[in-house]
Short mmCIF file of C-alpha atoms and ligand atoms in Angstrom, two decimals:
data_model
loop_
_atom_site.label_atom_id
_atom_site.label_comp_id
_atom_site.label_asym_id
_atom_site.label_seq_id
_atom_site.Cartn_x
_atom_site.Cartn_y
_atom_site.Cartn_z
CA MET A 1282 54.15 129.51 -169.24
CA ALA A 1283 51.30 129.49 -171.80
CA SER A 1284 48.37 130.93 -170.40
CA THR A 1285 45.89 133.19 -171.99
CA CYS A 1286 43.20 135.55 -171.18
CA VAL A 1287 40.45 136.37 -173.28
CA VAL A 1288 38.08 139.24 -172.74
CA GLY A 1289 35.56 141.59 -174.46
CA LEU A 1290 36.76 145.11 -174.85
CA GLN A 1291 33.06 146.76 -175.64
CA TRP A 1292 29.95 146.03 -173.59
CA GLY A 1293 29.72 142.52 -173.96
CA ASP A 1294 28.56 139.96 -176.55
CA GLU A 1295 31.67 140.19 -178.46
CA ALA A 1296 31.63 136.55 -179.41
CA LYS A 1297 34.38 135.59 -176.95
CA GLY A 1298 33.27 131.89 -176.85
CA LYS A 1299 34.35 131.40 -180.43
CA ILE A 1300 37.60 132.51 -179.84
CA VAL A 1301 37.59 130.65 -176.54
CA ASP A 1302 36.56 127.64 -178.41
CA LEU A 1303 39.35 127.90 -180.93
CA LEU A 1304 41.98 127.97 -178.17
CA CYS A 1305 40.90 125.31 -176.43
CA ASP A 1306 43.48 123.25 -178.54
CA GLN A 1307 46.42 124.97 -177.20
CA HIS A 1308 45.01 124.86 -173.47
CA ASP A 1309 44.28 122.56 -170.64
CA THR A 1310 41.87 124.25 -168.43
CA VAL A 1311 39.20 127.11 -169.32
CA VAL A 1312 38.58 129.35 -166.10
CA ARG A 1313 35.55 131.62 -165.41
CA TYR A 1314 36.44 134.36 -162.85
CA GLN A 1315 33.56 136.57 -162.48
CA GLY A 1316 29.91 137.25 -163.57
CA GLY A 1317 27.45 134.57 -163.25
CA ALA A 1318 24.29 133.43 -165.34
CA ASN A 1319 24.09 136.74 -166.73
CA ALA A 1320 26.65 135.67 -169.56
CA GLY A 1321 25.37 133.24 -172.22
CA HIS A 1322 26.71 131.84 -175.38
CA THR A 1323 25.09 129.35 -177.99
CA VAL A 1324 28.04 127.27 -179.57
CA VAL A 1325 27.07 125.03 -182.65
CA VAL A 1326 29.20 121.69 -182.83
CA ASP A 1327 28.60 119.11 -185.52
CA ALA A 1328 25.07 120.52 -186.02
CA ILE A 1329 24.18 120.40 -182.22
CA THR A 1330 23.27 123.66 -180.39
CA TYR A 1331 24.63 123.86 -176.86
CA LYS A 1332 23.37 126.69 -174.86
CA LEU A 1333 26.19 127.76 -171.89
CA SER A 1334 25.90 130.25 -169.03
CA LEU A 1335 27.77 129.30 -166.19
CA ILE A 1336 29.97 126.47 -167.32
CA PRO A 1337 32.80 127.47 -169.82
CA THR A 1338 32.70 126.60 -173.40
CA GLY A 1339 35.59 124.39 -173.00
CA ILE A 1340 33.40 121.50 -171.40
CA LEU A 1341 32.47 120.61 -175.07
CA ARG A 1342 36.03 119.71 -175.60
CA PRO A 1343 36.65 116.26 -174.43
CA GLY A 1344 39.65 116.56 -172.09
CA ILE A 1345 39.39 120.13 -170.96
CA ALA A 1346 39.10 121.01 -167.62
CA CYS A 1347 36.65 123.91 -166.59
CA VAL A 1348 36.84 125.89 -163.26
CA ILE A 1349 34.08 128.27 -161.90
CA GLY A 1350 36.34 130.51 -159.96
CA ASN A 1351 35.56 132.10 -156.53
CA GLY A 1352 34.73 135.56 -158.22
CA VAL A 1353 31.48 133.84 -160.01
CA VAL A 1354 28.00 134.02 -158.43
CA ILE A 1355 26.28 130.73 -158.66
CA HIS A 1356 22.63 130.09 -158.67
CA PRO A 1357 22.43 126.46 -158.11
CA PRO A 1358 19.44 125.33 -159.69
CA ALA A 1359 20.89 127.39 -162.86
CA LEU A 1360 24.16 125.70 -162.64
CA LEU A 1361 22.41 122.23 -161.99
CA ARG A 1362 20.02 122.70 -165.18
CA GLU A 1363 22.98 123.48 -167.13
CA VAL A 1364 24.87 120.30 -166.14
CA GLU A 1365 21.68 118.50 -166.71
CA THR A 1366 20.97 119.52 -170.08
CA LEU A 1367 24.46 119.40 -171.18
CA SER A 1368 24.65 115.80 -169.89
CA LYS A 1369 21.44 114.87 -171.75
CA GLN A 1370 23.25 116.00 -175.00
CA GLY A 1371 25.68 113.72 -174.68
CA VAL A 1372 28.60 115.83 -172.69
CA ASP A 1373 30.62 113.89 -170.61
CA PHE A 1374 31.42 115.78 -167.38
CA GLY A 1375 33.89 113.14 -165.85
CA ASP A 1376 35.92 115.03 -163.12
CA ARG A 1377 36.14 117.99 -165.56
CA LEU A 1378 34.11 120.62 -163.77
CA HIS A 1379 35.43 122.21 -160.65
CA VAL A 1380 33.40 124.75 -158.55
CA SER A 1381 34.80 127.12 -156.19
CA ASP A 1382 33.75 126.56 -152.73
CA ARG A 1383 34.63 130.40 -152.19
CA ALA A 1384 32.25 131.23 -154.91
CA HIS A 1385 28.89 133.26 -153.73
CA VAL A 1386 25.62 131.87 -154.03
CA ILE A 1387 22.52 133.55 -155.28
CA MET A 1388 19.42 133.17 -153.01
CA PRO A 1389 15.82 133.44 -153.49
CA TRP A 1390 15.94 137.12 -151.89
CA HIS A 1391 18.39 138.18 -154.13
CA LEU A 1392 16.12 137.65 -157.15
CA ALA A 1393 13.57 139.48 -155.27
CA GLU A 1394 15.84 142.21 -154.37
CA GLU A 1395 16.57 142.57 -157.95
CA ARG A 1396 13.00 143.00 -158.89
CA LEU A 1397 12.56 145.47 -156.21
CA THR A 1398 15.47 147.82 -157.68
CA GLU A 1399 14.52 147.33 -161.16
CA GLU A 1400 10.52 147.75 -161.07
CA SER A 1401 10.46 150.35 -158.42
CA ALA A 1402 13.16 152.46 -159.95
CA SER A 1403 12.39 155.36 -161.62
CA ALA A 1404 13.26 155.35 -165.40
CA ALA A 1405 16.42 157.17 -164.50
CA ASP A 1406 17.54 154.74 -162.24
CA HIS A 1407 16.79 151.59 -164.33
CA LEU A 1408 19.70 149.90 -165.04
CA GLY A 1409 18.20 147.24 -167.32
CA THR A 1410 20.03 144.25 -165.83
CA THR A 1411 19.56 140.34 -166.67
CA ARG A 1412 17.46 139.81 -163.70
CA ARG A 1413 19.40 136.98 -162.53
CA GLY A 1414 20.24 138.37 -158.92
CA ILE A 1415 23.97 139.01 -159.83
CA GLY A 1416 23.94 142.68 -158.04
CA PRO A 1417 22.42 142.08 -154.93
CA CYS A 1418 24.30 138.41 -154.30
CA TYR A 1419 27.55 140.71 -155.14
CA ARG A 1420 25.97 143.28 -152.91
CA ASP A 1421 25.80 140.65 -150.05
CA LYS A 1422 29.44 139.39 -150.93
CA VAL A 1423 30.74 143.05 -150.22
CA GLY A 1424 28.60 143.62 -147.19
CA ARG A 1425 29.50 140.29 -145.64
CA VAL A 1426 26.97 139.90 -143.14
CA HIS A 1427 24.16 138.21 -145.07
CA GLY A 1428 26.80 136.59 -147.90
CA VAL A 1429 26.51 132.59 -148.57
CA ARG A 1430 29.24 130.97 -150.15
CA VAL A 1431 29.27 127.51 -151.87
CA GLY A 1432 31.33 125.90 -149.01
CA ASP A 1433 28.86 127.22 -146.51
CA LEU A 1434 26.06 124.48 -147.79
CA TYR A 1435 28.55 121.81 -146.42
CA HIS A 1436 28.30 123.13 -143.01
CA PRO A 1437 24.25 122.27 -142.35
CA ARG A 1438 23.97 123.23 -138.95
CA GLN A 1439 25.79 126.59 -139.25
CA PHE A 1440 24.18 127.17 -142.73
CA ARG A 1441 20.72 126.83 -141.10
CA GLU A 1442 21.59 129.10 -138.20
CA HIS A 1443 23.09 131.71 -140.87
CA LEU A 1444 19.72 131.44 -143.10
CA GLU A 1445 17.56 132.11 -139.95
CA ARG A 1446 19.46 135.49 -139.32
CA ILE A 1447 19.41 136.32 -143.11
CA VAL A 1448 15.88 135.40 -143.99
CA GLU A 1449 14.48 137.32 -140.87
CA PHE A 1450 16.10 140.40 -142.19
CA LYS A 1451 15.09 139.98 -145.65
CA ASN A 1452 11.69 139.05 -144.90
CA ARG A 1453 11.39 142.65 -143.22
CA LEU A 1454 12.93 144.47 -145.76
CA LEU A 1455 11.31 142.82 -148.52
CA THR A 1456 7.48 142.70 -147.15
CA ALA A 1457 7.87 146.30 -146.47
CA MET A 1458 8.98 147.22 -150.00
CA LEU A 1459 7.83 144.96 -152.22
CA PRO A 1460 3.71 144.67 -152.23
CA ASP A 1461 3.46 141.17 -153.62
CA PHE A 1462 6.24 139.66 -151.95
CA GLU A 1463 5.61 136.30 -149.91
CA PRO A 1464 7.65 136.19 -146.92
CA LEU A 1465 10.32 133.32 -146.98
CA ASP A 1466 10.63 130.23 -144.71
CA ALA A 1467 14.17 129.92 -143.72
CA ASN A 1468 13.86 125.94 -143.27
CA ALA A 1469 12.37 125.43 -146.55
CA VAL A 1470 15.05 127.44 -148.04
CA ALA A 1471 17.59 125.81 -146.26
CA ASP A 1472 16.26 122.44 -147.24
CA GLU A 1473 16.14 123.35 -150.77
CA TYR A 1474 19.64 124.63 -151.20
CA LEU A 1475 21.17 121.64 -148.88
CA ASP A 1476 19.47 119.21 -151.43
CA TYR A 1477 21.30 121.26 -154.41
CA ALA A 1478 24.59 121.08 -152.30
CA GLU A 1479 24.26 117.33 -152.35
CA ARG A 1480 23.91 117.18 -156.17
CA LEU A 1481 26.65 119.83 -156.85
CA ARG A 1482 28.90 117.81 -154.23
CA PRO A 1483 31.14 116.04 -157.21
CA TYR A 1484 32.27 119.24 -158.59
CA VAL A 1485 32.72 121.67 -155.55
CA CYS A 1486 36.46 121.99 -154.35
CA ASP A 1487 39.01 124.48 -153.44
CA ALA A 1488 39.41 125.91 -157.13
CA THR A 1489 42.06 128.17 -155.90
CA SER A 1490 44.32 125.22 -154.68
CA TRP A 1491 43.16 123.33 -157.83
CA LEU A 1492 44.49 126.04 -159.98
CA HIS A 1493 47.86 126.76 -158.04
CA ASN A 1494 48.47 122.90 -158.52
CA ALA A 1495 47.51 123.32 -162.01
CA VAL A 1496 50.25 126.12 -162.77
CA GLN A 1497 52.57 123.84 -160.77
CA SER A 1498 52.29 121.14 -163.42
CA ASN A 1499 52.57 123.65 -166.19
CA ARG A 1500 48.78 123.24 -167.25
CA ARG A 1501 47.83 126.09 -169.83
CA LEU A 1502 45.13 128.28 -168.69
CA LEU A 1503 42.68 130.09 -170.66
CA PHE A 1504 40.99 132.98 -168.50
CA GLU A 1505 37.39 133.56 -170.02
CA GLY A 1506 35.97 137.01 -169.10
CA ALA A 1507 32.16 137.18 -169.22
CA GLN A 1508 30.53 140.20 -170.45
CA GLY A 1509 32.97 143.32 -171.55
CA SER A 1510 35.41 145.62 -169.94
CA LEU A 1511 33.18 148.63 -170.51
CA LEU A 1512 30.61 146.78 -168.10
CA ASP A 1513 33.30 146.65 -165.28
CA ILE A 1514 32.32 147.61 -161.95
CA ASP A 1515 35.40 149.79 -161.42
CA HIS A 1516 36.36 150.54 -164.81
CA GLY A 1517 33.22 150.66 -166.97
CA SER A 1518 30.43 153.08 -167.68
CA TYR A 1519 29.24 153.02 -164.08
CA PRO A 1520 26.53 153.12 -163.05
CA TYR A 1521 25.44 151.00 -166.13
CA VAL A 1522 27.81 148.43 -165.58
CA THR A 1523 27.59 144.78 -164.07
CA SER A 1524 28.74 144.28 -160.66
CA SER A 1525 31.83 142.31 -161.15
CA ASN A 1526 35.49 143.11 -162.51
CA SER A 1527 34.63 142.05 -166.02
CA SER A 1528 37.73 143.40 -167.58
CA ALA A 1529 41.09 141.34 -167.17
CA ALA A 1530 41.19 143.33 -163.90
CA GLY A 1531 39.07 140.74 -162.41
CA ILE A 1532 41.43 137.48 -163.18
CA ALA A 1533 43.63 137.48 -160.03
CA ALA A 1534 40.82 138.33 -157.60
CA GLY A 1535 38.12 135.68 -159.21
CA SER A 1536 40.84 133.13 -159.34
CA GLY A 1537 43.26 133.19 -156.95
CA ILE A 1538 45.96 133.13 -159.98
CA PRO A 1539 48.52 136.16 -160.24
CA THR A 1540 48.49 137.45 -163.71
CA ARG A 1541 52.24 137.17 -164.02
CA HIS A 1542 51.30 133.61 -165.12
CA ILE A 1543 49.24 134.87 -168.12
CA ASP A 1544 51.45 135.63 -171.43
CA ARG A 1545 48.77 135.94 -173.93
CA TRP A 1546 46.19 138.98 -173.47
CA ILE A 1547 43.59 139.05 -176.35
CA GLY A 1548 41.06 141.54 -176.30
CA ILE A 1549 38.09 140.84 -178.27
CA VAL A 1550 35.96 143.43 -180.49
CA LYS A 1551 33.12 143.58 -182.58
CA ALA A 1552 33.56 145.35 -185.92
CA TYR A 1553 30.71 147.63 -184.79
CA THR A 1554 29.44 148.10 -181.45
CA THR A 1555 26.66 147.10 -179.45
CA ARG A 1556 24.96 147.37 -175.81
CA VAL A 1557 22.14 145.74 -174.02
CA GLY A 1558 20.48 147.50 -171.24
CA GLY A 1559 20.46 150.70 -170.09
CA GLY A 1560 23.44 153.55 -170.25
CA PRO A 1561 25.43 155.85 -172.41
CA PHE A 1562 26.52 154.66 -176.05
CA PRO A 1563 28.18 157.71 -177.80
CA THR A 1564 27.99 155.80 -181.30
CA GLU A 1565 24.75 154.29 -181.20
CA LEU A 1566 22.73 154.31 -184.23
CA HIS A 1567 18.94 155.14 -184.36
CA ASP A 1568 18.80 154.55 -188.08
CA GLU A 1569 18.02 151.88 -190.85
CA ILE A 1570 21.99 151.04 -190.77
CA GLY A 1571 21.55 150.30 -186.77
CA GLU A 1572 18.66 147.91 -187.63
CA ARG A 1573 20.26 146.12 -190.45
CA ILE A 1574 23.44 145.51 -188.20
CA ARG A 1575 20.75 144.28 -185.65
CA ARG A 1576 19.07 141.98 -188.19
CA ILE A 1577 22.37 140.60 -189.99
CA GLY A 1578 24.47 140.39 -186.80
CA ARG A 1579 21.09 138.67 -185.05
CA GLU A 1580 22.13 141.20 -182.26
CA TYR A 1581 19.48 140.10 -179.59
CA GLY A 1582 20.28 138.74 -175.97
CA THR A 1583 21.23 135.43 -175.43
CA VAL A 1584 19.79 135.41 -172.09
CA THR A 1585 16.96 137.83 -171.96
CA GLY A 1586 16.10 138.00 -175.90
CA ARG A 1587 16.33 141.86 -175.66
CA PRO A 1588 17.21 143.31 -178.91
CA ARG A 1589 20.60 144.93 -178.78
CA ARG A 1590 21.50 148.54 -179.30
CA CYS A 1591 23.84 148.75 -182.14
CA GLY A 1592 26.10 151.39 -183.44
CA TRP A 1593 29.60 152.16 -184.96
CA PHE A 1594 32.86 151.12 -183.91
CA ASP A 1595 33.99 153.31 -181.00
CA SER A 1596 37.85 153.56 -180.96
CA VAL A 1597 37.92 155.98 -177.94
CA ALA A 1598 36.20 153.14 -175.70
CA ALA A 1599 38.30 150.31 -177.24
CA ARG A 1600 41.43 152.02 -176.76
CA TYR A 1601 40.46 152.75 -173.30
CA SER A 1602 39.11 149.29 -172.35
CA ALA A 1603 42.52 147.66 -174.26
CA ARG A 1604 44.29 149.55 -171.74
CA VAL A 1605 42.70 148.61 -168.88
CA SER A 1606 42.75 145.03 -169.99
CA GLY A 1607 46.32 144.74 -170.98
CA SER A 1608 45.47 143.58 -174.60
CA THR A 1609 48.28 142.65 -176.50
CA GLU A 1610 46.60 141.55 -179.39
CA ILE A 1611 42.94 142.02 -181.07
CA ALA A 1612 40.71 139.70 -182.38
CA VAL A 1613 37.84 141.53 -184.66
CA MET A 1614 34.33 139.69 -184.84
CA LEU A 1615 31.82 139.84 -187.22
CA LEU A 1616 33.36 141.77 -189.70
CA ASP A 1617 31.16 139.68 -192.45
CA VAL A 1618 28.15 141.79 -190.69
CA LEU A 1619 29.20 144.92 -192.02
CA SER A 1620 29.25 143.98 -195.91
CA GLY A 1621 26.87 145.65 -198.23
CA LEU A 1622 27.61 149.19 -196.48
CA LYS A 1623 28.33 151.97 -198.97
CA GLU A 1624 30.34 153.66 -196.26
CA VAL A 1625 31.61 152.24 -192.55
CA ARG A 1626 32.25 154.96 -189.88
CA VAL A 1627 34.55 154.53 -186.80
CA ALA A 1628 34.43 156.95 -184.18
CA VAL A 1629 38.30 158.32 -183.64
CA ALA A 1630 37.58 160.94 -180.77
CA TYR A 1631 34.67 162.54 -178.69
CA GLU A 1632 34.26 166.12 -178.23
CA ASP A 1633 31.97 167.70 -176.05
CA GLU A 1634 29.02 170.17 -176.60
CA ASN A 1635 31.08 173.08 -176.96
CA GLY A 1636 33.48 171.33 -179.83
CA LYS A 1637 36.12 170.84 -177.23
CA ALA A 1638 37.97 167.56 -177.80
CA VAL A 1639 37.70 164.61 -175.24
CA ASN A 1640 40.65 162.44 -175.75
CA ASP A 1641 40.32 159.94 -173.02
CA MET A 1642 37.20 157.81 -172.01
CA PRO A 1643 35.32 160.14 -169.50
CA GLY A 1644 35.05 158.43 -166.03
CA GLN A 1645 32.09 160.48 -165.04
CA LEU A 1646 28.50 159.65 -166.51
CA ALA A 1647 27.66 162.96 -166.85
CA ASN A 1648 30.84 163.91 -169.05
CA LEU A 1649 30.71 160.88 -171.02
CA GLU A 1650 26.55 161.63 -171.93
CA ARG A 1651 27.67 165.02 -173.08
CA CYS A 1652 30.19 163.54 -175.52
CA ARG A 1653 29.64 163.61 -179.30
CA PRO A 1654 31.89 160.73 -181.51
CA VAL A 1655 33.86 162.42 -184.17
CA PHE A 1656 33.56 159.86 -187.14
CA GLU A 1657 35.92 158.79 -189.89
CA THR A 1658 34.26 157.60 -192.69
CA MET A 1659 35.70 154.94 -195.09
CA PRO A 1660 34.58 153.19 -197.96
CA GLY A 1661 32.19 150.07 -197.32
CA TRP A 1662 32.67 146.64 -199.42
CA ASP A 1663 29.84 144.52 -201.08
CA ASP A 1664 31.65 141.26 -201.15
CA ASP A 1665 30.00 138.28 -198.67
CA LEU A 1666 32.84 137.52 -196.50
CA THR A 1667 31.83 134.47 -194.91
CA GLY A 1668 33.75 132.47 -197.41
CA VAL A 1669 36.66 134.12 -197.00
CA ARG A 1670 39.88 132.31 -195.46
CA SER A 1671 42.55 134.60 -195.79
CA TRP A 1672 43.74 137.83 -195.20
CA SER A 1673 44.70 138.71 -198.58
CA ASP A 1674 41.43 137.21 -199.95
CA LEU A 1675 39.56 140.03 -198.00
CA PRO A 1676 38.40 143.06 -200.23
CA GLU A 1677 40.84 145.95 -200.02
CA ALA A 1678 38.38 148.05 -197.99
CA ALA A 1679 37.97 145.42 -195.55
CA ARG A 1680 41.56 145.23 -194.86
CA ASN A 1681 41.64 148.74 -194.74
CA TYR A 1682 39.10 148.86 -192.09
CA VAL A 1683 40.88 146.15 -190.03
CA LYS A 1684 44.12 147.81 -190.09
CA PHE A 1685 42.53 151.15 -189.39
CA LEU A 1686 40.62 149.58 -186.21
CA GLY A 1687 44.08 148.02 -185.03
CA LYS A 1688 45.80 151.47 -185.27
CA GLN A 1689 43.13 153.30 -183.61
CA ILE A 1690 43.13 150.68 -180.67
CA GLY A 1691 47.06 151.02 -180.64
CA VAL A 1692 46.98 147.15 -180.56
CA PRO A 1693 47.57 144.79 -183.45
CA VAL A 1694 44.76 142.54 -184.84
CA SER A 1695 45.89 139.18 -184.98
CA ILE A 1696 42.38 137.44 -185.57
CA VAL A 1697 39.29 138.37 -187.80
CA SER A 1698 36.14 136.41 -187.94
CA VAL A 1699 33.66 136.47 -190.67
CA GLY A 1700 31.16 133.71 -189.46
CA PRO A 1701 30.30 131.49 -186.32
CA GLU A 1702 31.88 128.66 -187.50
CA ARG A 1703 35.23 127.77 -186.57
CA SER A 1704 36.43 127.67 -189.95
CA GLN A 1705 35.28 131.20 -190.55
CA THR A 1706 38.47 132.40 -188.79
CA ILE A 1707 41.50 134.41 -190.52
CA VAL A 1708 44.65 134.08 -188.44
CA LEU A 1709 46.84 137.19 -189.40
CA LYS A 1710 50.50 136.84 -190.17
CA GLU A 1711 53.17 138.79 -189.49
CA GLY A 1712 52.84 142.17 -191.19
CA ASP A 1713 49.16 141.43 -192.51
CA GLY A 1714 47.39 143.97 -190.43
CA LYS A 1715 49.93 146.81 -191.27
P1 LIG B 540 23.54 142.29 -164.53
O1 LIG B 540 24.95 142.06 -164.71
O2 LIG B 540 22.45 141.24 -164.87
O3 LIG B 540 23.51 142.92 -163.30
O4 LIG B 540 23.26 143.39 -165.64
C1 LIG B 540 23.80 144.91 -165.69
C2 LIG B 540 24.32 145.28 -166.97
O5 LIG B 540 25.11 144.46 -167.72
C3 LIG B 540 22.86 145.37 -167.92
O6 LIG B 540 23.02 146.42 -168.84
C4 LIG B 540 22.94 144.07 -168.60
O7 LIG B 540 22.25 144.03 -169.77
C5 LIG B 540 24.59 143.73 -168.83
N1 LIG B 540 25.11 142.74 -169.38
C6 LIG B 540 25.34 141.73 -168.30
N2 LIG B 540 25.38 140.55 -168.89
C7 LIG B 540 25.67 140.48 -170.03
C8 LIG B 540 26.21 140.06 -171.03
O8 LIG B 540 26.73 138.89 -170.99
N3 LIG B 540 26.16 140.44 -172.25
C9 LIG B 540 25.90 141.77 -172.48
N4 LIG B 540 25.41 142.69 -171.46
C10 LIG B 540 25.39 142.24 -170.07
#
């Protein structure tokens, strides 16, 4: 057993891709188990920039197999575009990409339905999604009647019949509700998707069975969570969440692999907090410090380009999500971004409007919105950290800050990242973070 889970403990964009890339050396297979092309990361290898969205980062490492599990939702043109772009950049797919035939497919009406909810919603209902059709696809998955799975694309007759029923329903719904919606033609959609299916055929398989065999052959799996635990549909700040289990809770359901095969549980946090889209954010900064973090940390969405909301580290939220995701070690990313601040602050608790302590992350939106963070203020540091390679070379204030985060989360810090390059990583030794 030497399988690992890497999940974000905040609202996504914790730079998980870098840790997954680093850990590829110790694993044979990278597995995505939820989400879709709403995720996105940019990886720079030998001065070439690769953009990945659906395909696990492991594809950039020769010899690493990549699995897109049953829990992922796939927009075939997006996946094909990604394969094509990466191939043109010299990535050799060989037989390394495995796409689950149980994964659900994002269809044209899902994009229209998302437009409908996001455009016609009152400001209060506006979730600020990535508009990739993720939510509507998961809605049809759970609803069952209108779901389309990758495997369905290889049964053309039944697929066409299924599509006729769905398109008839969706056309009625969408023409009534979206003024500029052009009714879809079931046959044309079927032709288009059957064509995608042929191009995807080399990759599609029973990924659950593939993974079971991998476990049996002692392959070391690396489960890569997309988004972050606070965006989890069940455990996140509902309804301002994504539509999948983006915490470690999604692994078993989204891959078919029981989590008893995992022995390393890494929770990833930024040294501060960001969030993109709507929803509560107790430690959000609306001042020049927030702007500075956004500028220095280049905090703009990879998929949508939206500026990310920035704020102080929130220990209440991270403590909660570390518990939900079972983290046994923490990687603190982007510590270098905080250099140059006279003071750094960490929310250690919340209190409500009456000053009453709130110790647990509230499950109700109304309660969370009422919470005010209680901050602990610590001295900052001026030094540029990007060239630091060892724990002892970090300025004392930065070391104290990292130790404080570990204590507040209640889980030891094992990795500190001070820049995007692989070399800009400090792996802590026994006793370092104490
Ligand atoms: P959806 O996943 O497109 O439905 O968007 C739902 C919420 O999750 C929105 O607030 C998005 O901004 C957020 N979200 C989705 N994917 C990511 C991500 O990869 N990083 C950060 N936020 C994300």
